[in-house]
């Protein structure tokens, strides 16, 4: 029987257990997992910041090979390599019909219903964000997979499914950053480093990378940052010093903390834009006064899943990775097995590394 990492209780580490997978039902596919990335959203499910019914198989950023398909599946066939889409649009709601499938009103339904997986004792399991990628094999909706070109390393391609779509997407889709515009990226985890790469892709300059760990500097600079600043109470002033006193055209917050969101807002120039990518706690409140909003003429916007359409953007970003314009391998700080997930979550909480890649 395949194994999976299961969260039995919020606040506890996930446990590796054997699971039973039934035959794929109509419009479902079975995928042999090649790799899965440990994302900050996984940590947020463990600590309760993001609500997820339990017991649940964690993981949403992943890649693999289709081994079996249910009746009616047309999108993929056995043998196809795929990347998971953890927020698939239904294709029918108002948002999908207005080219905003990333905020489809039905996208989260699958994570709130018992999945097709069973514990060895017959207990039903949920699948995180409708995926459950921390497993050796998994059954998902065909809408939750995107075919992958053969030109990309299948293991590294897992990162396309969340970090790249979210980080690069925030820069090119949400903010529509243009060549020559200045950018600051707050937080250099997997998503933030992808935002740095997105800024380099569009020809932004300067690209100022900010993080609490000086160990992130070398990697950020190698991926396209022109400057690295250590996070501090003075970082907004330092950003202004690098931008002739104005601030940046675009500031991207990739941490998920109100205090850092406030810094990103303050680092944007008058008339600039602060894009919030990080997902924080409900009780962590961001405050702006009633004078600065109109006077500064800045735009504050949220970016969910990089405003991406995975069926369009995964092949697009995969081609860029194959051409060497997006580096996936540089984001992999460690390769682990399923039993290494608790330690990987601890490293993530400490802000260490970029992406731990689970290779079941």
Coordinates of N, CA, C and O in Angstrom, one line a residue, residues 31-99:
X31 N -2.3 9.4 -9.7 CA -1.0 10.0 -10.0 C 0.1 9.4 -9.1 O -0.1 9.3 -7.8
X32 N 1.2 8.9 -9.7 CA 2.3 8.5 -8.9 C 3.2 9.7 -8.6 O 3.7 10.3 -9.6
X33 N 3.4 10.1 -7.4 CA 4.0 11.4 -7.0 C 5.5 11.2 -7.3 O 6.2 10.3 -6.8
X34 N 6.1 12.2 -8.1 CA 7.5 12.3 -8.3 C 8.2 13.1 -7.2 O 9.2 12.8 -6.7
X35 N 7.5 14.3 -6.9 CA 8.1 15.2 -5.9 C 7.0 16.1 -5.4 O 6.0 16.3 -6.1
X36 N 7.2 16.6 -4.2 CA 6.3 17.6 -3.6 C 7.1 18.6 -2.8 O 8.0 18.2 -2.0
X37 N 6.7 19.9 -2.9 CA 7.4 20.9 -2.2 C 6.8 21.2 -0.9 O 5.5 21.1 -0.8
X38 N 7.6 21.5 0.1 CA 7.1 21.9 1.4 C 6.9 23.4 1.4 O 7.9 24.1 1.5
X39 N 5.6 23.8 1.4 CA 5.3 25.2 1.2 C 4.9 25.8 2.6 O 4.5 25.1 3.5
X40 N 5.0 27.1 2.7 CA 4.6 27.8 4.0 C 3.1 27.6 4.2 O 2.7 27.5 5.4
X41 N 2.3 27.3 3.2 CA 0.9 27.1 3.4 C 0.7 25.7 4.1 O -0.3 25.5 4.9
X42 N 1.6 24.8 3.9 CA 1.5 23.5 4.7 C 1.7 23.7 6.1 O 1.0 23.2 7.0
X43 N 2.7 24.6 6.5 CA 3.0 25.0 7.8 C 1.8 25.7 8.4 O 1.4 25.4 9.6
X44 N 1.1 26.5 7.6 CA -0.1 27.2 8.1 C -1.2 26.3 8.4 O -2.0 26.6 9.3
X45 N -1.3 25.2 7.7 CA -2.3 24.2 8.0 C -2.0 23.5 9.3 O -2.9 23.1 10.1
X46 N -0.7 23.2 9.5 CA -0.3 22.5 10.7 C -0.6 23.3 12.0 O -1.1 22.9 13.0
X47 N -0.3 24.6 11.9 CA -0.5 25.5 13.0 C -1.8 26.2 13.1 O -2.1 26.9 14.1
X48 N -2.7 25.9 12.1 CA -4.1 26.4 12.2 C -4.3 27.7 11.6 O -5.5 28.2 11.6
X49 N -3.3 28.4 11.0 CA -3.5 29.7 10.3 C -4.5 29.5 9.2 O -5.4 30.3 8.9
X50 N -4.3 28.4 8.4 CA -5.2 28.1 7.3 C -6.1 26.9 7.8 O -5.5 25.9 8.2
X51 N -7.4 27.0 7.8 CA -8.3 26.0 8.2 C -8.3 24.8 7.2 O -8.4 25.0 6.0
X52 N -8.1 23.6 7.8 CA -8.1 22.4 7.0 C -8.7 21.3 7.9 O -8.2 21.0 9.0
X53 N -9.8 20.7 7.4 CA -10.4 19.6 8.2 C -9.4 18.4 8.3 O -8.6 18.1 7.4
X54 N -9.4 17.7 9.4 CA -8.5 16.6 9.7 C -9.3 15.4 10.0 O -10.5 15.5 10.4
X55 N -8.7 14.2 9.8 CA -7.4 13.9 9.4 C -7.2 14.2 7.9 O -8.1 13.9 7.1
X56 N -6.1 14.8 7.6 CA -5.8 15.2 6.2 C -4.5 14.9 5.7 O -3.5 14.9 6.4
X57 N -4.4 14.5 4.4 CA -3.1 14.3 3.8 C -2.6 15.7 3.3 O -3.3 16.3 2.6
X58 N -1.5 16.1 3.8 CA -1.0 17.4 3.5 C -0.3 17.4 2.1 O -0.2 16.4 1.5
X59 N 0.0 18.6 1.7 CA 0.7 18.8 0.4 C -0.2 19.2 -0.7 O -1.2 18.7 -0.9
X60 N 0.3 20.3 -1.4 CA -0.5 20.7 -2.6 C 0.4 21.1 -3.8 O 0.0 21.2 -4.9
X61 N 1.7 21.3 -3.5 CA 2.7 21.6 -4.6 C 3.4 20.4 -5.0 O 4.2 19.8 -4.3
X62 N 3.1 19.8 -6.2 CA 3.7 18.5 -6.5 C 3.6 18.2 -8.0 O 3.0 18.9 -8.8
X63 N 4.3 17.2 -8.4 CA 4.3 16.7 -9.8 C 4.3 15.2 -9.7 O 4.7 14.5 -8.7
X64 N 4.0 14.6 -10.9 CA 4.0 13.1 -10.9 C 3.6 12.6 -12.3 O 3.5 13.4 -13.3
X65 N 3.3 11.3 -12.4 CA 3.0 10.6 -13.6 C 1.6 10.0 -13.4 O 1.4 9.3 -12.5
X66 N 0.7 10.2 -14.4 CA -0.6 9.6 -14.4 C -0.5 8.1 -14.6 O 0.2 7.7 -15.6
X67 N -1.1 7.3 -13.7 CA -1.0 5.9 -13.9 C -2.3 5.3 -14.3 O -2.4 4.1 -14.8
X68 N -3.4 6.0 -14.0 CA -4.8 5.4 -14.3 C -5.8 6.6 -14.3 O -5.6 7.6 -13.6
X69 N -6.8 6.4 -15.2 CA -7.8 7.5 -15.3 C -9.2 6.9 -15.2 O -9.4 5.7 -15.5
X70 N -10.1 7.7 -14.7 CA -11.5 7.2 -14.5 C -12.3 7.5 -15.8 O -11.8 8.1 -16.8
X71 N -13.5 7.1 -15.8 CA -14.4 7.3 -16.9 C -14.5 8.8 -17.2 O -14.7 9.6 -16.3
X72 N -14.5 9.2 -18.5 CA -14.8 10.5 -18.9 C -13.6 11.5 -18.9 O -13.7 12.6 -19.3
X73 N -12.4 11.0 -18.4 CA -11.2 11.8 -18.4 C -10.7 12.0 -19.8 O -10.5 11.1 -20.5
X74 N -10.5 13.3 -20.2 CA -10.0 13.6 -21.5 C -8.7 14.4 -21.5 O -8.0 14.5 -22.5
X75 N -8.5 15.0 -20.3 CA -7.4 16.0 -20.2 C -6.0 15.3 -20.3 O -5.1 15.9 -20.8
X76 N -5.9 14.1 -19.7 CA -4.7 13.4 -19.6 C -4.9 11.9 -19.8 O -6.0 11.5 -19.7
X77 N -3.8 11.2 -20.0 CA -3.8 9.8 -20.2 C -2.7 9.1 -19.4 O -1.8 9.8 -19.0
X78 N -2.8 7.8 -19.1 CA -1.7 7.1 -18.4 C -0.4 7.4 -19.1 O -0.3 7.3 -20.3
X79 N 0.6 7.7 -18.3 CA 1.9 8.0 -18.8 C 2.3 9.4 -18.9 O 3.4 9.8 -19.0
X80 N 1.2 10.3 -18.9 CA 1.4 11.7 -18.9 C 2.1 12.3 -17.6 O 1.7 11.9 -16.5
X81 N 3.0 13.2 -17.8 CA 3.6 13.9 -16.6 C 2.8 15.1 -16.4 O 2.4 15.9 -17.3
X82 N 2.5 15.4 -15.1 CA 1.6 16.5 -14.7 C 2.2 17.2 -13.5 O 3.0 16.7 -12.7
X83 N 1.6 18.4 -13.3 CA 1.8 19.3 -12.2 C 0.5 19.5 -11.5 O -0.6 19.6 -12.3
X84 N 0.4 19.5 -10.2 CA -0.9 19.7 -9.5 C -1.3 21.1 -9.6 O -0.5 22.0 -9.4
X85 N -2.6 21.3 -9.7 CA -3.3 22.7 -9.6 C -4.2 22.6 -8.4 O -5.2 22.0 -8.4
X86 N -3.8 23.3 -7.3 CA -4.5 23.2 -6.1 C -5.7 24.2 -6.0 O -6.4 24.2 -5.0
X87 N -5.9 25.0 -7.0 CA -7.1 25.9 -7.0 C -7.7 25.8 -8.4 O -7.8 26.8 -9.1
X88 N -8.2 24.7 -8.8 CA -8.7 24.5 -10.2 C -10.1 25.2 -10.3 O -11.0 25.1 -9.5
X89 N -10.2 26.0 -11.4 CA -11.5 26.6 -11.7 C -12.6 25.6 -12.1 O -12.3 24.6 -12.8
X90 N -13.8 25.9 -11.8 CA -14.9 25.0 -12.2 C -15.3 25.3 -13.7 O -15.9 24.4 -14.3
X91 N -14.9 26.4 -14.2 CA -15.3 26.8 -15.6 C -16.7 27.3 -15.8 O -17.1 27.6 -16.9
X92 N -17.4 27.4 -14.7 CA -18.8 27.7 -14.9 C -19.3 28.9 -14.0 O -20.3 29.6 -14.4
X93 N -18.6 29.2 -12.9 CA -19.0 30.3 -12.0 C -18.7 31.7 -12.7 O -18.0 31.8 -13.7
X94 N -19.2 32.8 -12.0 CA -18.9 34.1 -12.5 C -17.5 34.4 -12.7 O -17.1 35.0 -13.7
X95 N -16.6 34.0 -11.7 CA -15.2 34.3 -11.8 C -14.5 33.6 -12.9 O -13.7 34.2 -13.7
X96 N -14.8 32.3 -13.1 CA -14.2 31.6 -14.2 C -14.6 32.2 -15.6 O -13.8 32.3 -16.5
X97 N -15.9 32.6 -15.7 CA -16.4 33.2 -16.9 C -15.8 34.6 -17.2 O -15.9 35.1 -18.3
X98 N -15.2 35.2 -16.2 CA -14.6 36.5 -16.3 C -13.0 36.4 -16.2 O -12.4 37.3 -15.8
X99 N -12.5 35.2 -16.6 CA -11.0 35.0 -16.6 C -10.3 35.2 -15.3 O -9.2 35.7 -15.2

